[in-house]
JSON list of C-alpha atoms and ligand atoms in Angstrom, two decimals:
[
{"chain": "K", "resi": 1, "resn": "MET", "atom": "CA", "xyz": [80.03, 102.09, 102.28]},
{"chain": "K", "resi": 2, "resn": "TYR", "atom": "CA", "xyz": [82.83, 99.56, 102.71]},
{"chain": "K", "resi": 3, "resn": "ILE", "atom": "CA", "xyz": [86.18, 100.87, 101.46]},
{"chain": "K", "resi": 4, "resn": "VAL", "atom": "CA", "xyz": [89.06, 98.41, 101.46]},
{"chain": "K", "resi": 5, "resn": "PHE", "atom": "CA", "xyz": [92.76, 99.24, 101.31]},
{"chain": "K", "resi": 6, "resn": "GLU", "atom": "CA", "xyz": [95.02, 96.58, 99.87]},
{"chain": "K", "resi": 7, "resn": "GLY", "atom": "CA", "xyz": [98.69, 96.40, 98.95]},
{"chain": "K", "resi": 8, "resn": "ILE", "atom": "CA", "xyz": [101.85, 94.48, 99.77]},
{"chain": "K", "resi": 9, "resn": "ASP", "atom": "CA", "xyz": [103.49, 94.65, 103.21]},
{"chain": "K", "resi": 10, "resn": "GLY", "atom": "CA", "xyz": [105.11, 98.06, 103.76]},
{"chain": "K", "resi": 11, "resn": "ALA", "atom": "CA", "xyz": [102.96, 99.87, 101.15]},
{"chain": "K", "resi": 12, "resn": "GLY", "atom": "CA", "xyz": [101.76, 102.38, 103.77]},
{"chain": "K", "resi": 13, "resn": "LYS", "atom": "CA", "xyz": [98.15, 101.21, 104.17]},
{"chain": "K", "resi": 14, "resn": "SER", "atom": "CA", "xyz": [97.71, 101.91, 107.88]},
{"chain": "K", "resi": 15, "resn": "THR", "atom": "CA", "xyz": [98.92, 105.53, 107.58]},
{"chain": "K", "resi": 16, "resn": "GLN", "atom": "CA", "xyz": [96.67, 106.19, 104.60]},
{"chain": "K", "resi": 17, "resn": "VAL", "atom": "CA", "xyz": [93.63, 104.55, 106.23]},
{"chain": "K", "resi": 18, "resn": "GLN", "atom": "CA", "xyz": [94.03, 106.96, 109.16]},
{"chain": "K", "resi": 19, "resn": "LEU", "atom": "CA", "xyz": [94.48, 110.03, 106.93]},
{"chain": "K", "resi": 20, "resn": "LEU", "atom": "CA", "xyz": [91.41, 109.15, 104.86]},
{"chain": "K", "resi": 21, "resn": "LYS", "atom": "CA", "xyz": [89.36, 108.59, 108.03]},
{"chain": "K", "resi": 22, "resn": "GLU", "atom": "CA", "xyz": [90.28, 112.04, 109.41]},
{"chain": "K", "resi": 23, "resn": "TRP", "atom": "CA", "xyz": [89.48, 113.76, 106.12]},
{"chain": "K", "resi": 24, "resn": "LEU", "atom": "CA", "xyz": [86.11, 112.03, 105.74]},
{"chain": "K", "resi": 25, "resn": "GLU", "atom": "CA", "xyz": [85.21, 112.93, 109.32]},
{"chain": "K", "resi": 26, "resn": "ASN", "atom": "CA", "xyz": [86.09, 116.58, 108.56]},
{"chain": "K", "resi": 27, "resn": "ASN", "atom": "CA", "xyz": [83.65, 116.30, 105.66]},
{"chain": "K", "resi": 28, "resn": "GLY", "atom": "CA", "xyz": [80.88, 115.24, 108.02]},
{"chain": "K", "resi": 29, "resn": "PHE", "atom": "CA", "xyz": [80.92, 111.45, 107.58]},
{"chain": "K", "resi": 30, "resn": "ARG", "atom": "CA", "xyz": [80.80, 108.90, 110.40]},
{"chain": "K", "resi": 31, "resn": "VAL", "atom": "CA", "xyz": [83.77, 106.60, 109.89]},
{"chain": "K", "resi": 32, "resn": "GLU", "atom": "CA", "xyz": [84.99, 103.37, 111.48]},
{"chain": "K", "resi": 33, "resn": "THR", "atom": "CA", "xyz": [88.28, 101.69, 110.70]},
{"chain": "K", "resi": 34, "resn": "LEU", "atom": "CA", "xyz": [88.97, 97.97, 110.69]},
{"chain": "K", "resi": 35, "resn": "VAL", "atom": "CA", "xyz": [92.18, 96.02, 110.39]},
{"chain": "K", "resi": 36, "resn": "GLU", "atom": "CA", "xyz": [92.84, 92.43, 109.35]},
{"chain": "K", "resi": 37, "resn": "PRO", "atom": "CA", "xyz": [94.14, 90.27, 110.92]},
{"chain": "K", "resi": 38, "resn": "THR", "atom": "CA", "xyz": [91.99, 91.53, 113.82]},
{"chain": "K", "resi": 39, "resn": "ASP", "atom": "CA", "xyz": [92.82, 91.48, 117.53]},
{"chain": "K", "resi": 40, "resn": "SER", "atom": "CA", "xyz": [90.53, 88.48, 118.12]},
{"chain": "K", "resi": 41, "resn": "GLU", "atom": "CA", "xyz": [91.82, 85.14, 119.44]},
{"chain": "K", "resi": 42, "resn": "VAL", "atom": "CA", "xyz": [92.03, 83.93, 115.84]},
{"chain": "K", "resi": 43, "resn": "GLY", "atom": "CA", "xyz": [93.91, 87.08, 114.80]},
{"chain": "K", "resi": 44, "resn": "LYS", "atom": "CA", "xyz": [96.45, 86.56, 117.59]},
{"chain": "K", "resi": 45, "resn": "LEU", "atom": "CA", "xyz": [97.02, 82.98, 116.48]},
{"chain": "K", "resi": 46, "resn": "ILE", "atom": "CA", "xyz": [97.49, 84.17, 112.89]},
{"chain": "K", "resi": 47, "resn": "ARG", "atom": "CA", "xyz": [100.17, 86.68, 113.95]},
{"chain": "K", "resi": 48, "resn": "LYS", "atom": "CA", "xyz": [102.12, 83.88, 115.64]},
{"chain": "K", "resi": 49, "resn": "ILE", "atom": "CA", "xyz": [101.90, 81.61, 112.62]},
{"chain": "K", "resi": 50, "resn": "LEU", "atom": "CA", "xyz": [103.04, 84.42, 110.30]},
{"chain": "K", "resi": 51, "resn": "GLN", "atom": "CA", "xyz": [106.39, 84.35, 112.09]},
{"chain": "K", "resi": 52, "resn": "ARG", "atom": "CA", "xyz": [107.01, 80.66, 111.43]},
{"chain": "K", "resi": 53, "resn": "PRO", "atom": "CA", "xyz": [109.86, 80.13, 108.97]},
{"chain": "K", "resi": 54, "resn": "ASP", "atom": "CA", "xyz": [107.64, 77.65, 107.06]},
{"chain": "K", "resi": 55, "resn": "ALA", "atom": "CA", "xyz": [104.76, 80.15, 106.68]},
{"chain": "K", "resi": 56, "resn": "THR", "atom": "CA", "xyz": [105.00, 80.15, 102.88]},
{"chain": "K", "resi": 57, "resn": "THR", "atom": "CA", "xyz": [104.77, 76.35, 102.53]},
{"chain": "K", "resi": 58, "resn": "ASP", "atom": "CA", "xyz": [101.65, 74.84, 101.03]},
{"chain": "K", "resi": 59, "resn": "SER", "atom": "CA", "xyz": [100.21, 73.32, 104.22]},
{"chain": "K", "resi": 60, "resn": "VAL", "atom": "CA", "xyz": [100.80, 76.38, 106.40]},
{"chain": "K", "resi": 61, "resn": "GLN", "atom": "CA", "xyz": [99.41, 78.66, 103.67]},
{"chain": "K", "resi": 62, "resn": "LYS", "atom": "CA", "xyz": [96.25, 76.53, 103.53]},
{"chain": "K", "resi": 63, "resn": "THR", "atom": "CA", "xyz": [95.95, 76.69, 107.33]},
{"chain": "K", "resi": 64, "resn": "LEU", "atom": "CA", "xyz": [96.33, 80.48, 107.14]},
{"chain": "K", "resi": 65, "resn": "GLY", "atom": "CA", "xyz": [93.64, 80.63, 104.46]},
{"chain": "K", "resi": 66, "resn": "LEU", "atom": "CA", "xyz": [91.22, 78.97, 106.90]},
{"chain": "K", "resi": 67, "resn": "LEU", "atom": "CA", "xyz": [92.23, 81.14, 109.84]},
{"chain": "K", "resi": 68, "resn": "PHE", "atom": "CA", "xyz": [92.08, 84.43, 107.93]},
{"chain": "K", "resi": 69, "resn": "ALA", "atom": "CA", "xyz": [88.55, 83.53, 106.75]},
{"chain": "K", "resi": 70, "resn": "ALA", "atom": "CA", "xyz": [87.47, 82.70, 110.32]},
{"chain": "K", "resi": 71, "resn": "ASP", "atom": "CA", "xyz": [89.03, 85.87, 111.74]},
{"chain": "K", "resi": 72, "resn": "ARG", "atom": "CA", "xyz": [87.27, 87.96, 109.10]},
{"chain": "K", "resi": 73, "resn": "MET", "atom": "CA", "xyz": [83.90, 86.28, 109.62]},
{"chain": "K", "resi": 74, "resn": "LEU", "atom": "CA", "xyz": [83.98, 87.46, 113.26]},
{"chain": "K", "resi": 75, "resn": "ILE", "atom": "CA", "xyz": [83.78, 91.14, 112.20]},
{"chain": "K", "resi": 76, "resn": "MET", "atom": "CA", "xyz": [81.23, 90.85, 109.39]},
{"chain": "K", "resi": 77, "resn": "ASP", "atom": "CA", "xyz": [78.27, 91.97, 111.54]},
{"chain": "K", "resi": 78, "resn": "GLU", "atom": "CA", "xyz": [80.10, 95.18, 112.48]},
{"chain": "K", "resi": 79, "resn": "ILE", "atom": "CA", "xyz": [80.07, 96.51, 108.93]},
{"chain": "K", "resi": 80, "resn": "GLU", "atom": "CA", "xyz": [76.31, 96.31, 108.46]},
{"chain": "K", "resi": 81, "resn": "ASP", "atom": "CA", "xyz": [75.61, 99.82, 109.84]},
{"chain": "K", "resi": 82, "resn": "LYS", "atom": "CA", "xyz": [74.46, 101.81, 106.79]},
{"chain": "K", "resi": 83, "resn": "SER", "atom": "CA", "xyz": [74.97, 105.19, 108.49]},
{"chain": "K", "resi": 84, "resn": "LYS", "atom": "CA", "xyz": [78.74, 104.77, 108.58]},
{"chain": "K", "resi": 85, "resn": "ILE", "atom": "CA", "xyz": [81.67, 104.44, 106.21]},
{"chain": "K", "resi": 86, "resn": "PHE", "atom": "CA", "xyz": [83.93, 101.51, 107.03]},
{"chain": "K", "resi": 87, "resn": "ILE", "atom": "CA", "xyz": [87.54, 101.69, 105.96]},
{"chain": "K", "resi": 88, "resn": "SER", "atom": "CA", "xyz": [89.41, 98.44, 106.24]},
{"chain": "K", "resi": 89, "resn": "ASP", "atom": "CA", "xyz": [93.14, 97.81, 106.25]},
{"chain": "K", "resi": 90, "resn": "ARG", "atom": "CA", "xyz": [93.00, 94.52, 104.24]},
{"chain": "K", "resi": 91, "resn": "SER", "atom": "CA", "xyz": [90.14, 92.11, 103.43]},
{"chain": "K", "resi": 92, "resn": "PHE", "atom": "CA", "xyz": [89.52, 88.71, 101.77]},
{"chain": "K", "resi": 93, "resn": "ILE", "atom": "CA", "xyz": [91.32, 90.19, 98.75]},
{"chain": "K", "resi": 94, "resn": "SER", "atom": "CA", "xyz": [94.55, 89.80, 100.78]},
{"chain": "K", "resi": 95, "resn": "SER", "atom": "CA", "xyz": [93.78, 86.09, 101.04]},
{"chain": "K", "resi": 96, "resn": "LEU", "atom": "CA", "xyz": [93.35, 85.90, 97.27]},
{"chain": "K", "resi": 97, "resn": "ALA", "atom": "CA", "xyz": [96.66, 87.72, 96.77]},
{"chain": "K", "resi": 98, "resn": "TYR", "atom": "CA", "xyz": [98.71, 85.87, 99.42]},
{"chain": "K", "resi": 99, "resn": "GLN", "atom": "CA", "xyz": [97.12, 82.38, 99.67]},
{"chain": "K", "resi": 100, "resn": "GLU", "atom": "CA", "xyz": [96.20, 79.65, 97.18]},
{"chain": "K", "resi": 101, "resn": "PRO", "atom": "CA", "xyz": [94.34, 78.07, 95.48]},
{"chain": "K", "resi": 102, "resn": "LYS", "atom": "CA", "xyz": [92.03, 80.89, 94.37]},
{"chain": "K", "resi": 103, "resn": "GLU", "atom": "CA", "xyz": [88.90, 78.73, 93.95]},
{"chain": "K", "resi": 104, "resn": "TRP", "atom": "CA", "xyz": [89.17, 77.41, 97.48]},
{"chain": "K", "resi": 105, "resn": "ILE", "atom": "CA", "xyz": [89.83, 80.85, 99.02]},
{"chain": "K", "resi": 106, "resn": "GLU", "atom": "CA", "xyz": [86.72, 82.06, 97.19]},
{"chain": "K", "resi": 107, "resn": "ILE", "atom": "CA", "xyz": [84.63, 79.27, 98.75]},
{"chain": "K", "resi": 108, "resn": "LEU", "atom": "CA", "xyz": [85.98, 79.99, 102.25]},
{"chain": "K", "resi": 109, "resn": "ASN", "atom": "CA", "xyz": [85.06, 83.66, 101.83]},
{"chain": "K", "resi": 110, "resn": "LYS", "atom": "CA", "xyz": [81.71, 83.13, 100.15]},
{"chain": "K", "resi": 111, "resn": "TYR", "atom": "CA", "xyz": [79.75, 84.90, 102.92]},
{"chain": "K", "resi": 112, "resn": "VAL", "atom": "CA", "xyz": [82.18, 87.75, 103.40]},
{"chain": "K", "resi": 113, "resn": "LYS", "atom": "CA", "xyz": [81.15, 91.27, 102.34]},
{"chain": "K", "resi": 114, "resn": "LYS", "atom": "CA", "xyz": [82.70, 92.45, 99.06]},
{"chain": "K", "resi": 115, "resn": "PRO", "atom": "CA", "xyz": [84.12, 96.00, 98.97]},
{"chain": "K", "resi": 116, "resn": "ASP", "atom": "CA", "xyz": [82.17, 98.88, 97.44]},
{"chain": "K", "resi": 117, "resn": "LEU", "atom": "CA", "xyz": [85.54, 100.44, 96.63]},
{"chain": "K", "resi": 118, "resn": "LEU", "atom": "CA", "xyz": [89.01, 98.91, 96.56]},
{"chain": "K", "resi": 119, "resn": "ILE", "atom": "CA", "xyz": [91.99, 101.24, 96.97]},
{"chain": "K", "resi": 120, "resn": "LEU", "atom": "CA", "xyz": [95.07, 99.39, 95.80]},
{"chain": "K", "resi": 121, "resn": "LEU", "atom": "CA", "xyz": [98.32, 100.98, 96.98]},
{"chain": "K", "resi": 122, "resn": "ASP", "atom": "CA", "xyz": [100.75, 99.99, 94.28]},
{"chain": "K", "resi": 123, "resn": "SER", "atom": "CA", "xyz": [104.27, 100.20, 95.63]},
{"chain": "K", "resi": 124, "resn": "ASP", "atom": "CA", "xyz": [107.80, 99.22, 94.72]},
{"chain": "K", "resi": 125, "resn": "VAL", "atom": "CA", "xyz": [108.61, 95.82, 96.27]},
{"chain": "K", "resi": 126, "resn": "LYS", "atom": "CA", "xyz": [112.22, 96.64, 97.28]},
{"chain": "K", "resi": 127, "resn": "LYS", "atom": "CA", "xyz": [111.26, 99.92, 99.00]},
{"chain": "K", "resi": 128, "resn": "SER", "atom": "CA", "xyz": [108.25, 98.30, 100.70]},
{"chain": "K", "resi": 129, "resn": "VAL", "atom": "CA", "xyz": [110.26, 95.38, 102.09]},
{"chain": "K", "resi": 130, "resn": "ALA", "atom": "CA", "xyz": [112.76, 97.88, 103.51]},
{"chain": "K", "resi": 131, "resn": "ARG", "atom": "CA", "xyz": [109.87, 99.51, 105.44]},
{"chain": "K", "resi": 132, "resn": "THR", "atom": "CA", "xyz": [108.75, 96.28, 107.12]},
{"chain": "K", "resi": 133, "resn": "SER", "atom": "CA", "xyz": [109.98, 94.87, 110.41]},
{"chain": "K", "resi": 134, "resn": "GLY", "atom": "CA", "xyz": [111.11, 91.70, 108.63]},
{"chain": "K", "resi": 135, "resn": "GLU", "atom": "CA", "xyz": [109.58, 89.61, 111.45]},
{"chain": "K", "resi": 136, "resn": "ASP", "atom": "CA", "xyz": [106.99, 87.92, 109.27]},
{"chain": "K", "resi": 137, "resn": "THR", "atom": "CA", "xyz": [108.02, 85.29, 106.74]},
{"chain": "K", "resi": 138, "resn": "PHE", "atom": "CA", "xyz": [105.93, 86.98, 104.02]},
{"chain": "K", "resi": 139, "resn": "GLU", "atom": "CA", "xyz": [108.04, 90.12, 104.28]},
{"chain": "K", "resi": 140, "resn": "ASN", "atom": "CA", "xyz": [110.53, 89.09, 101.60]},
{"chain": "K", "resi": 141, "resn": "GLU", "atom": "CA", "xyz": [111.09, 90.34, 98.08]},
{"chain": "K", "resi": 142, "resn": "GLU", "atom": "CA", "xyz": [110.58, 87.14, 96.12]},
{"chain": "K", "resi": 143, "resn": "PHE", "atom": "CA", "xyz": [107.22, 86.36, 97.75]},
{"chain": "K", "resi": 144, "resn": "LEU", "atom": "CA", "xyz": [105.94, 89.93, 97.53]},
{"chain": "K", "resi": 145, "resn": "ILE", "atom": "CA", "xyz": [106.77, 90.25, 93.80]},
{"chain": "K", "resi": 146, "resn": "LYS", "atom": "CA", "xyz": [104.22, 87.45, 93.25]},
{"chain": "K", "resi": 147, "resn": "VAL", "atom": "CA", "xyz": [101.69, 89.08, 95.61]},
{"chain": "K", "resi": 148, "resn": "LYS", "atom": "CA", "xyz": [102.01, 92.45, 93.83]},
{"chain": "K", "resi": 149, "resn": "ASP", "atom": "CA", "xyz": [101.35, 90.78, 90.49]},
{"chain": "K", "resi": 150, "resn": "ASN", "atom": "CA", "xyz": [98.31, 88.95, 91.96]},
{"chain": "K", "resi": 151, "resn": "TYR", "atom": "CA", "xyz": [96.89, 92.26, 93.23]},
{"chain": "K", "resi": 152, "resn": "LEU", "atom": "CA", "xyz": [97.12, 93.93, 89.83]},
{"chain": "K", "resi": 153, "resn": "LYS", "atom": "CA", "xyz": [95.19, 91.04, 88.26]},
{"chain": "K", "resi": 154, "resn": "LEU", "atom": "CA", "xyz": [92.61, 90.91, 91.10]},
{"chain": "K", "resi": 155, "resn": "ALA", "atom": "CA", "xyz": [91.98, 94.66, 90.81]},
{"chain": "K", "resi": 156, "resn": "GLU", "atom": "CA", "xyz": [90.16, 94.05, 87.52]},
{"chain": "K", "resi": 157, "resn": "ASN", "atom": "CA", "xyz": [87.34, 92.20, 89.34]},
{"chain": "K", "resi": 158, "resn": "TYR", "atom": "CA", "xyz": [86.33, 95.08, 91.65]},
{"chain": "K", "resi": 159, "resn": "THR", "atom": "CA", "xyz": [85.56, 98.79, 91.56]},
{"chain": "K", "resi": 160, "resn": "THR", "atom": "CA", "xyz": [89.18, 99.76, 92.05]},
{"chain": "K", "resi": 161, "resn": "GLU", "atom": "CA", "xyz": [91.32, 102.87, 92.27]},
{"chain": "K", "resi": 162, "resn": "ILE", "atom": "CA", "xyz": [95.00, 102.05, 91.85]},
{"chain": "K", "resi": 163, "resn": "ILE", "atom": "CA", "xyz": [97.17, 104.59, 93.64]},
{"chain": "K", "resi": 164, "resn": "ASP", "atom": "CA", "xyz": [100.90, 105.01, 93.04]},
{"chain": "K", "resi": 165, "resn": "ALA", "atom": "CA", "xyz": [102.22, 104.59, 96.58]},
{"chain": "K", "resi": 166, "resn": "SER", "atom": "CA", "xyz": [105.84, 105.40, 95.74]},
{"chain": "K", "resi": 167, "resn": "ASN", "atom": "CA", "xyz": [105.28, 109.16, 96.28]},
{"chain": "K", "resi": 168, "resn": "GLY", "atom": "CA", "xyz": [105.46, 110.95, 99.65]},
{"chain": "K", "resi": 169, "resn": "ILE", "atom": "CA", "xyz": [102.74, 110.44, 102.29]},
{"chain": "K", "resi": 170, "resn": "ASN", "atom": "CA", "xyz": [100.96, 113.75, 101.52]},
{"chain": "K", "resi": 171, "resn": "LYS", "atom": "CA", "xyz": [100.89, 113.23, 97.75]},
{"chain": "K", "resi": 172, "resn": "VAL", "atom": "CA", "xyz": [99.58, 109.67, 98.15]},
{"chain": "K", "resi": 173, "resn": "SER", "atom": "CA", "xyz": [96.95, 110.91, 100.60]},
{"chain": "K", "resi": 174, "resn": "SER", "atom": "CA", "xyz": [95.76, 113.64, 98.24]},
{"chain": "K", "resi": 175, "resn": "ASP", "atom": "CA", "xyz": [95.63, 111.15, 95.32]},
{"chain": "K", "resi": 176, "resn": "ILE", "atom": "CA", "xyz": [93.45, 108.87, 97.49]},
{"chain": "K", "resi": 177, "resn": "LYS", "atom": "CA", "xyz": [91.11, 111.74, 98.42]},
{"chain": "K", "resi": 178, "resn": "LYS", "atom": "CA", "xyz": [90.74, 112.71, 94.75]},
{"chain": "K", "resi": 179, "resn": "ALA", "atom": "CA", "xyz": [89.96, 109.09, 93.90]},
{"chain": "K", "resi": 180, "resn": "VAL", "atom": "CA", "xyz": [87.41, 108.64, 96.70]},
{"chain": "K", "resi": 181, "resn": "ALA", "atom": "CA", "xyz": [85.63, 112.04, 96.41]},
{"chain": "K", "resi": 182, "resn": "PRO", "atom": "CA", "xyz": [83.41, 111.18, 93.40]},
{"chain": "K", "resi": 183, "resn": "TYR", "atom": "CA", "xyz": [82.05, 108.07, 95.15]},
{"chain": "K", "resi": 184, "resn": "LEU", "atom": "CA", "xyz": [80.86, 110.17, 98.09]},
{"chain": "K", "resi": 185, "resn": "GLY", "atom": "CA", "xyz": [79.72, 113.31, 96.30]},
{"chain": "K", "resi": 186, "resn": "ILE", "atom": "CA", "xyz": [82.49, 115.44, 97.83]},
{"chain": "K", "resi": 187, "resn": "CYS", "atom": "CA", "xyz": [83.38, 118.53, 95.76]},
{"chain": "K", "resi": 188, "resn": "PRO", "atom": "CA", "xyz": [86.83, 118.32, 94.15]},
{"chain": "K", "resi": 189, "resn": "ASP", "atom": "CA", "xyz": [87.68, 121.85, 95.44]},
{"chain": "K", "resi": 190, "resn": "CYS", "atom": "CA", "xyz": [87.44, 120.59, 99.03]},
{"chain": "K", "resi": 191, "resn": "ILE", "atom": "CA", "xyz": [90.54, 118.46, 98.51]},
{"chain": "K", "resi": 192, "resn": "GLN", "atom": "CA", "xyz": [93.87, 119.92, 99.66]},
{"chain": "P", "resi": 1, "resn": "TYD", "atom": "P1", "xyz": [99.72, 93.32, 108.02]},
{"chain": "P", "resi": 1, "resn": "TYD", "atom": "O1", "xyz": [98.55, 94.12, 108.44]},
{"chain": "P", "resi": 1, "resn": "TYD", "atom": "O2", "xyz": [100.43, 93.78, 106.81]},
{"chain": "P", "resi": 1, "resn": "TYD", "atom": "O3", "xyz": [100.73, 93.12, 109.21]},
{"chain": "P", "resi": 1, "resn": "TYD", "atom": "P2", "xyz": [101.55, 94.15, 110.10]},
{"chain": "P", "resi": 1, "resn": "TYD", "atom": "O4", "xyz": [100.67, 95.32, 110.39]},
{"chain": "P", "resi": 1, "resn": "TYD", "atom": "O5", "xyz": [101.87, 93.30, 111.30]},
{"chain": "P", "resi": 1, "resn": "TYD", "atom": "O6", "xyz": [102.76, 94.49, 109.28]},
{"chain": "P", "resi": 1, "resn": "TYD", "atom": "O7", "xyz": [99.16, 91.82, 107.83]},
{"chain": "P", "resi": 1, "resn": "TYD", "atom": "C1", "xyz": [99.86, 90.73, 108.27]},
{"chain": "P", "resi": 1, "resn": "TYD", "atom": "C2", "xyz": [100.26, 89.82, 107.15]},
{"chain": "P", "resi": 1, "resn": "TYD", "atom": "O8", "xyz": [99.18, 88.92, 106.84]},
{"chain": "P", "resi": 1, "resn": "TYD", "atom": "C3", "xyz": [100.69, 90.45, 105.84]},
{"chain": "P", "resi": 1, "resn": "TYD", "atom": "O9", "xyz": [101.89, 89.84, 105.43]},
{"chain": "P", "resi": 1, "resn": "TYD", "atom": "C4", "xyz": [99.60, 90.03, 104.88]},
{"chain": "P", "resi": 1, "resn": "TYD", "atom": "C5", "xyz": [99.09, 88.76, 105.45]},
{"chain": "P", "resi": 1, "resn": "TYD", "atom": "N1", "xyz": [97.68, 88.41, 105.11]},
{"chain": "P", "resi": 1, "resn": "TYD", "atom": "C6", "xyz": [97.44, 87.27, 104.34]},
{"chain": "P", "resi": 1, "resn": "TYD", "atom": "O10", "xyz": [98.37, 86.58, 103.93]},
{"chain": "P", "resi": 1, "resn": "TYD", "atom": "N2", "xyz": [96.15, 86.93, 104.06]},
{"chain": "P", "resi": 1, "resn": "TYD", "atom": "C7", "xyz": [95.09, 87.65, 104.52]},
{"chain": "P", "resi": 1, "resn": "TYD", "atom": "O11", "xyz": [93.92, 87.30, 104.24]},
{"chain": "P", "resi": 1, "resn": "TYD", "atom": "C8", "xyz": [95.35, 88.82, 105.31]},
{"chain": "P", "resi": 1, "resn": "TYD", "atom": "C9", "xyz": [94.21, 89.64, 105.84]},
{"chain": "P", "resi": 1, "resn": "TYD", "atom": "C10", "xyz": [96.67, 89.17, 105.59]}
]
């Protein structure tokens, strides 16, 4: 199973990916986590470009669309193992939410695995921006309002659980467990 976490910068994805991993392992599953951008050469280049002040301009966004697709393609073989659950912090759905145009991003990601389950952490833009380092050009309110709106529309195309991420870490984590349990046949009483 390929579970993907998505949400705007500062929504708390990395913390929740880790908490879900630990809980699934305690329930006897073999779990691997992934994060995009990755730590590959392409991923490193992406992280540099994200800090450019012109990162939101059309030409840099198109360049990022290409690089994100290439970076992602490098890890596609890893998620073929059917005996494991893969939980990913971001996916091609981030490209659809952050980059344009949609049709072109879809072509670039044609051979990328689609999630079996999308967990969308829906968070308040102001609070989320305050949680970021502010180093990346995308970490600004105006841009992320658009991204949040894109995510809510994109969610309709996948098997999605939308989680209110404005609550405390433990409440969000337990909401995620409750949402994921039915997909894995875990009894609801096992969720604390
Ligand atoms: P993120 O994991 O949020 O960065 P960090 O852990 O350094 O805070 O991802 C980096 C940024 O890249 C984030 O602003 C979202 C953006 N992004 C895209 O624009 N398109 C993509 O396809 C992906 C995977 C990420």
